[in-house]
Coordinates of C-alpha atoms in Angstrom, one line a residue:
Chain A
X1 CA 0.0 0.0 0.0
X2 CA 1.2 3.5 -0.6
X3 CA 1.1 6.3 2.0
X4 CA -0.2 9.8 1.5
X5 CA 2.0 12.8 2.3
X6 CA 1.2 16.5 2.4
X7 CA 3.3 19.0 0.4
X8 CA 2.8 22.6 -0.4
X9 CA 2.7 23.5 -4.1
X10 CA 2.5 27.1 -5.2
X11 CA 1.2 28.1 -1.9
X12 CA -1.5 25.4 -1.6
X13 CA -1.4 22.2 0.4
X14 CA -1.6 19.0 -1.7
X15 CA -2.0 15.4 -0.5
X16 CA 0.0 13.1 -2.8
X17 CA 1.1 9.5 -2.7
X18 CA 4.5 8.8 -1.3
X19 CA 7.5 7.9 -3.4
X20 CA 7.0 10.2 -6.4
X21 CA 9.8 12.0 -8.0
X22 CA 9.5 15.7 -9.1
X23 CA 9.2 14.4 -12.6
X24 CA 6.4 12.0 -11.6
X25 CA 4.5 14.7 -9.9
X26 CA 4.8 17.3 -12.7
X27 CA 3.9 14.9 -15.4
X28 CA 1.0 13.7 -13.2
X29 CA -0.3 17.2 -13.0
X30 CA -0.2 17.4 -16.8
X31 CA 2.8 19.7 -17.4
X32 CA 5.7 19.3 -19.7
X33 CA 8.8 19.2 -17.4
X34 CA 10.9 20.9 -20.1
X35 CA 8.6 24.0 -19.9
X36 CA 8.7 24.6 -16.2
X37 CA 11.2 25.3 -13.4
X38 CA 10.9 24.0 -9.9
X39 CA 12.1 25.4 -6.6
X40 CA 12.1 22.9 -3.7
X41 CA 12.3 24.3 -0.2
X42 CA 13.7 27.5 -1.6
X43 CA 16.5 25.7 -3.5
X44 CA 16.5 25.3 -7.3
X45 CA 15.7 21.8 -8.4
X46 CA 17.8 21.4 -11.6
X47 CA 15.9 19.8 -14.5
X48 CA 18.5 17.1 -14.6
X49 CA 17.5 15.9 -11.1
X50 CA 13.7 15.8 -11.7
X51 CA 13.9 12.1 -12.1
X52 CA 15.9 11.4 -9.0
X53 CA 14.6 13.9 -6.4
X54 CA 11.8 12.0 -4.4
X55 CA 9.3 14.3 -2.7
X56 CA 9.1 14.2 1.1
X57 CA 6.3 15.1 3.5
X58 CA 6.4 18.8 4.2
X59 CA 8.2 19.8 1.0
X60 CA 7.4 23.2 -0.4
X61 CA 7.5 23.4 -4.2
X62 CA 7.2 26.4 -6.5
X63 CA 6.5 25.4 -10.1
X64 CA 6.9 28.3 -12.5
X65 CA 6.9 29.1 -16.2
X66 CA 7.3 32.0 -18.5
X67 CA 4.3 34.3 -19.2
X68 CA 3.9 37.5 -21.1
X69 CA 5.4 40.4 -19.3
X70 CA 7.0 43.8 -19.7
X71 CA 7.7 46.3 -17.1
X72 CA 5.9 45.4 -13.9
X73 CA 3.6 43.1 -15.8
Chain B
X1 CA 16.3 49.3 -46.3
X2 CA 17.7 48.4 -42.9
X3 CA 21.5 49.0 -42.5
X4 CA 22.7 45.4 -41.8
X5 CA 26.1 46.6 -40.6
X6 CA 24.6 48.7 -37.8
X7 CA 24.3 46.1 -35.1
X8 CA 24.8 46.0 -31.3
X9 CA 25.8 43.3 -28.9
X10 CA 24.7 42.2 -25.5
X11 CA 25.7 39.0 -23.7
X12 CA 27.2 36.8 -26.4
X13 CA 24.9 37.8 -29.2
X14 CA 24.7 40.4 -31.9
X15 CA 21.3 42.0 -32.8
X16 CA 20.2 44.0 -35.7
X17 CA 16.9 45.3 -34.1
X18 CA 17.3 48.0 -31.5
X19 CA 13.8 47.5 -30.2
X20 CA 13.0 45.2 -27.3
X21 CA 9.4 44.6 -26.6
X22 CA 7.5 43.3 -23.6
X23 CA 4.9 40.6 -24.0
X24 CA 2.5 41.6 -21.3
X25 CA -1.0 43.1 -21.4
X26 CA -2.0 41.7 -24.9
X27 CA -5.5 40.4 -25.6
X28 CA -4.2 36.9 -26.3
X29 CA -1.0 35.1 -27.4
X30 CA -2.0 35.4 -31.1
X31 CA -1.9 39.2 -30.8
X32 CA 1.3 39.0 -28.8
X33 CA 3.0 37.0 -31.5
X34 CA 1.7 39.3 -34.3
X35 CA 2.9 42.4 -32.5
X36 CA 6.3 41.0 -31.8
X37 CA 6.6 40.0 -35.5
X38 CA 5.5 43.4 -36.7
X39 CA 8.0 45.1 -34.3
X40 CA 10.9 43.2 -35.7
X41 CA 12.2 42.7 -32.2
X42 CA 14.8 40.0 -31.6
X43 CA 14.6 40.2 -27.9
X44 CA 11.3 40.0 -25.8
X45 CA 10.9 40.4 -22.1
X46 CA 8.9 37.7 -20.3
X47 CA 7.8 37.3 -16.7
X48 CA 8.2 34.2 -14.4
X49 CA 5.0 33.2 -12.6
X50 CA 3.5 30.2 -10.9
X51 CA 1.9 27.7 -13.2
X52 CA -1.9 27.1 -12.7
X53 CA -1.8 23.7 -11.1
X54 CA -5.5 23.2 -11.7
X55 CA -5.3 23.9 -15.4
X56 CA -2.2 22.4 -17.1
X57 CA -3.7 22.8 -20.6
X58 CA -3.7 26.6 -20.6
X59 CA -1.8 27.9 -23.6
X60 CA 1.8 28.8 -22.9
X61 CA 3.8 31.7 -24.3
X62 CA 6.6 29.3 -25.5
X63 CA 4.0 27.8 -27.9
X64 CA 3.6 31.2 -29.6
X65 CA 7.0 32.7 -29.5
X66 CA 9.8 30.2 -30.1
X67 CA 12.6 30.8 -27.6
X68 CA 15.0 29.3 -30.1
X69 CA 14.3 32.0 -32.7
X70 CA 13.8 35.0 -30.3
X71 CA 15.8 35.8 -27.2
X72 CA 13.7 35.5 -24.1
X73 CA 14.8 38.1 -21.6
X74 CA 13.3 37.1 -18.2
X75 CA 12.5 40.0 -16.0
X76 CA 11.8 40.5 -12.3
X77 CA 8.8 42.8 -12.8
X78 CA 6.8 42.9 -9.7
X79 CA 9.7 42.3 -7.4
X80 CA 10.3 44.8 -4.6
X81 CA 13.3 43.2 -2.8
X82 CA 16.7 42.0 -3.9
X83 CA 15.9 38.6 -2.5
X84 CA 12.7 38.2 -4.5
X85 CA 14.4 39.3 -7.7
X86 CA 17.4 36.9 -7.2
X87 CA 15.0 34.0 -6.5
X88 CA 12.9 34.8 -9.5
X89 CA 15.9 35.0 -11.9
X90 CA 17.4 31.7 -10.6
X91 CA 14.1 30.0 -11.4
X92 CA 14.1 31.8 -14.8
X93 CA 17.6 30.5 -15.6
X94 CA 16.4 27.0 -14.8
X95 CA 13.2 27.3 -16.8
X96 CA 15.0 28.7 -19.9
X97 CA 18.6 27.6 -19.6
X98 CA 20.1 31.0 -20.4
X99 CA 21.7 33.6 -18.2
X100 CA 20.9 36.9 -19.9
X101 CA 18.3 38.5 -17.6
X102 CA 16.6 41.8 -16.9
X103 CA 16.9 43.0 -13.3
X104 CA 14.2 45.3 -12.0
X105 CA 13.6 46.0 -8.4
X106 CA 10.8 48.4 -7.7
X107 CA 10.6 50.8 -4.8
X108 CA 7.1 52.2 -4.9
X109 CA 3.7 51.0 -6.2
X110 CA 2.5 54.4 -7.3
X111 CA 5.5 55.5 -9.4
X112 CA 7.1 52.0 -10.0
X113 CA 10.4 53.8 -9.5
X114 CA 13.4 51.5 -9.2
X115 CA 14.8 50.9 -5.7
X116 CA 18.4 51.5 -6.5
X117 CA 19.8 50.2 -3.1
X118 CA 18.1 46.8 -3.6
X119 CA 19.0 46.9 -7.3
X120 CA 22.7 47.3 -6.6
X121 CA 22.5 44.5 -4.0
X122 CA 20.8 42.1 -6.4
X123 CA 23.0 43.0 -9.3
X124 CA 26.1 42.1 -7.3
X125 CA 24.8 38.7 -6.2
X126 CA 23.5 37.8 -9.7
X127 CA 26.7 38.8 -11.4
X128 CA 28.8 36.7 -8.9
X129 CA 26.3 33.8 -9.7
X130 CA 27.2 34.0 -13.4
X131 CA 24.2 36.0 -14.7
X132 CA 24.5 38.6 -17.5
X133 CA 22.5 41.4 -16.0
X134 CA 20.7 44.1 -18.0
X135 CA 19.5 46.5 -15.4
X136 CA 16.5 48.8 -15.1
X137 CA 17.6 51.8 -13.2
X138 CA 17.0 55.5 -12.3
X139 CA 18.4 58.2 -14.6
X140 CA 21.1 59.0 -12.0
X141 CA 24.5 58.9 -13.8
X142 CA 26.3 58.0 -10.5
X143 CA 24.0 55.0 -10.0
X144 CA 24.4 54.0 -13.6
X145 CA 28.2 54.1 -13.2
X146 CA 28.0 51.9 -10.1
X147 CA 26.0 49.3 -12.0
X148 CA 28.4 49.4 -14.9
X149 CA 31.3 49.0 -12.5
X150 CA 29.6 46.0 -10.9
X151 CA 29.6 44.3 -14.3
X152 CA 26.1 44.8 -15.6
X153 CA 26.0 44.1 -19.4
X154 CA 23.5 46.8 -20.2
X155 CA 22.3 49.9 -18.4
X156 CA 18.6 50.7 -18.8
X157 CA 17.4 53.9 -17.3
X158 CA 13.8 55.0 -17.5
X159 CA 12.6 57.9 -19.8
X160 CA 9.4 58.4 -17.7
X161 CA 7.6 56.2 -15.2
X162 CA 6.7 52.6 -16.4
X163 CA 3.4 52.5 -18.3
X164 CA 3.0 56.3 -18.2
X165 CA 3.5 56.9 -21.9
X166 CA 4.8 60.4 -21.1
X167 CA 7.7 60.2 -23.5
X168 CA 11.3 61.0 -22.8
X169 CA 11.2 63.5 -19.9
X170 CA 14.9 63.5 -19.0
X171 CA 17.1 63.9 -22.1
X172 CA 19.8 65.7 -20.1
X173 CA 20.3 62.9 -17.6
X174 CA 20.0 60.2 -20.3
X175 CA 22.6 61.9 -22.5
X176 CA 25.1 62.0 -19.5
X177 CA 24.6 58.3 -19.0
X178 CA 25.0 57.5 -22.7
X179 CA 28.2 59.5 -22.9
X180 CA 29.8 57.9 -19.8
X181 CA 28.8 54.3 -20.4
X182 CA 30.8 51.7 -22.3
X183 CA 28.2 48.9 -22.3
X184 CA 24.9 49.3 -24.2
X185 CA 22.4 51.8 -22.8
X186 CA 18.8 51.2 -23.5
X187 CA 15.9 53.5 -22.6
X188 CA 13.5 51.4 -20.7
X189 CA 10.0 52.8 -19.9
X190 CA 8.3 56.0 -20.8
X191 CA 7.8 55.7 -24.5
X192 CA 4.2 56.5 -25.5
X193 CA 4.2 56.8 -29.2
X194 CA 6.5 56.5 -32.2
X195 CA 8.1 59.9 -32.0
X196 CA 9.2 59.2 -28.4
X197 CA 11.1 56.1 -29.6
X198 CA 12.7 58.3 -32.3
X199 CA 13.7 60.9 -29.7
X200 CA 15.2 58.2 -27.5
X201 CA 17.3 56.8 -30.3
X202 CA 18.3 60.3 -31.5
X203 CA 20.0 60.7 -28.0
X204 CA 22.4 58.1 -29.1
X205 CA 21.3 55.2 -27.0
X206 CA 21.7 51.6 -28.2
X207 CA 18.1 50.7 -28.0
X208 CA 14.7 51.1 -26.5
X209 CA 12.5 48.8 -24.5
X210 CA 8.7 49.2 -24.4
X211 CA 5.5 47.2 -23.7
X212 CA 2.5 49.4 -22.9
X213 CA 3.0 51.8 -25.8
X214 CA 2.4 48.9 -28.1
X215 CA 0.0 46.7 -26.1
X216 CA -2.3 49.5 -25.1
X217 CA -2.5 51.1 -28.6
X218 CA -5.9 50.7 -30.2
X219 CA -4.2 48.6 -32.9
X220 CA -1.2 47.0 -31.2
X221 CA 0.2 45.3 -34.4
X222 CA 0.1 48.6 -36.3
X223 CA 1.8 50.4 -33.4
X224 CA 4.4 47.7 -33.3
X225 CA 5.3 48.4 -36.9
X226 CA 5.4 52.2 -36.2
X227 CA 7.8 51.6 -33.3
X228 CA 10.0 49.5 -35.5
X229 CA 10.2 52.3 -38.1
X230 CA 10.6 55.0 -35.4
X231 CA 13.5 53.2 -33.7
X232 CA 15.2 52.8 -37.1
X233 CA 14.6 56.4 -38.1
X234 CA 15.9 57.7 -34.7
X235 CA 19.0 55.6 -35.0
X236 CA 19.6 56.7 -38.6
X237 CA 19.2 60.3 -37.6
X238 CA 21.6 59.9 -34.8
X239 CA 24.2 58.3 -37.1
X240 CA 23.6 61.0 -39.7
X241 CA 24.2 63.8 -37.3
X242 CA 21.5 66.5 -37.1
X243 CA 22.0 70.1 -38.3
X244 CA 22.8 72.7 -35.7
X245 CA 19.8 74.6 -34.2
X246 CA 19.8 78.3 -35.1
X247 CA 18.0 81.2 -33.6
X248 CA 16.7 82.7 -36.9
X249 CA 15.8 81.6 -40.4
X250 CA 18.4 80.5 -42.9
X251 CA 17.2 80.4 -46.5
X252 CA 17.6 77.1 -48.3
X253 CA 17.8 78.6 -51.8
X254 CA 20.9 80.7 -52.8
X255 CA 20.3 84.4 -52.6
X256 CA 22.9 85.2 -55.4
X257 CA 21.3 85.7 -58.9
X258 CA 18.0 86.9 -57.6
X259 CA 16.2 89.0 -60.2

């Protein structure tokens, strides 16, 4: 059986199954890992480590991408 | 015809277009892409924001503007502290894989004036961390020099408050900065219409950066083209060297041989 852990993603608490890597989680959400960047507990998670970093209970993730923007937009 | 020999460099790349455009405030990504195309810009500014976890299928900017063909310049718009700006650009570097960035640390919601103390602090950290920093700054020549000395790759003073469209309000200060600076100087913010872009370029700067002047025009795509032409015209006029201003009239036709 798999356990459920709680993590914070972009400011919201999420309950996810234990043992997922960052790549598993992003793809599970429906995003293309090549188009996003991830910060885990205020440290950059390099794309090359998405497949090896396993999420732990209490992790805080920021998942970002590029949007249209100019000055202060 | 565009003068193909008149190029400028920032980071490791050479550009022909001296117009950098923002990609915010457009109706949709189709209009953004059409305006960028019409502007002839080879560099666009982009923002870094959280993805919408609930809606992974929202269209993405990268699907409309190919980062392989056009230089994405991630900015720190909306950051009010050095720490926020540094964090944002570290994520941007990871998202895109390039280190040319636009640093902008704001000091006040109403004026969106840059906070130069925080800007200097962030620039120092980012440069040590390997970033190539193009920096939005006040029009103070002393501050501009400090940023250049720190190693910023472009100095980008404002011509008027962000989004105001007031035109170039500070030609004296801008000229001082342009004269003293050995890296590219781009006028960032303040342009409202095409003549403002031409005035900016006539001062001798290396380029102009704008967003609202295009995106809030009634016809953004047409204004994008106008800005392209104005930037080129202003640059050409600067290179040509304008005639001296005189106090009184000076006839264009010879006076000799008058009947």
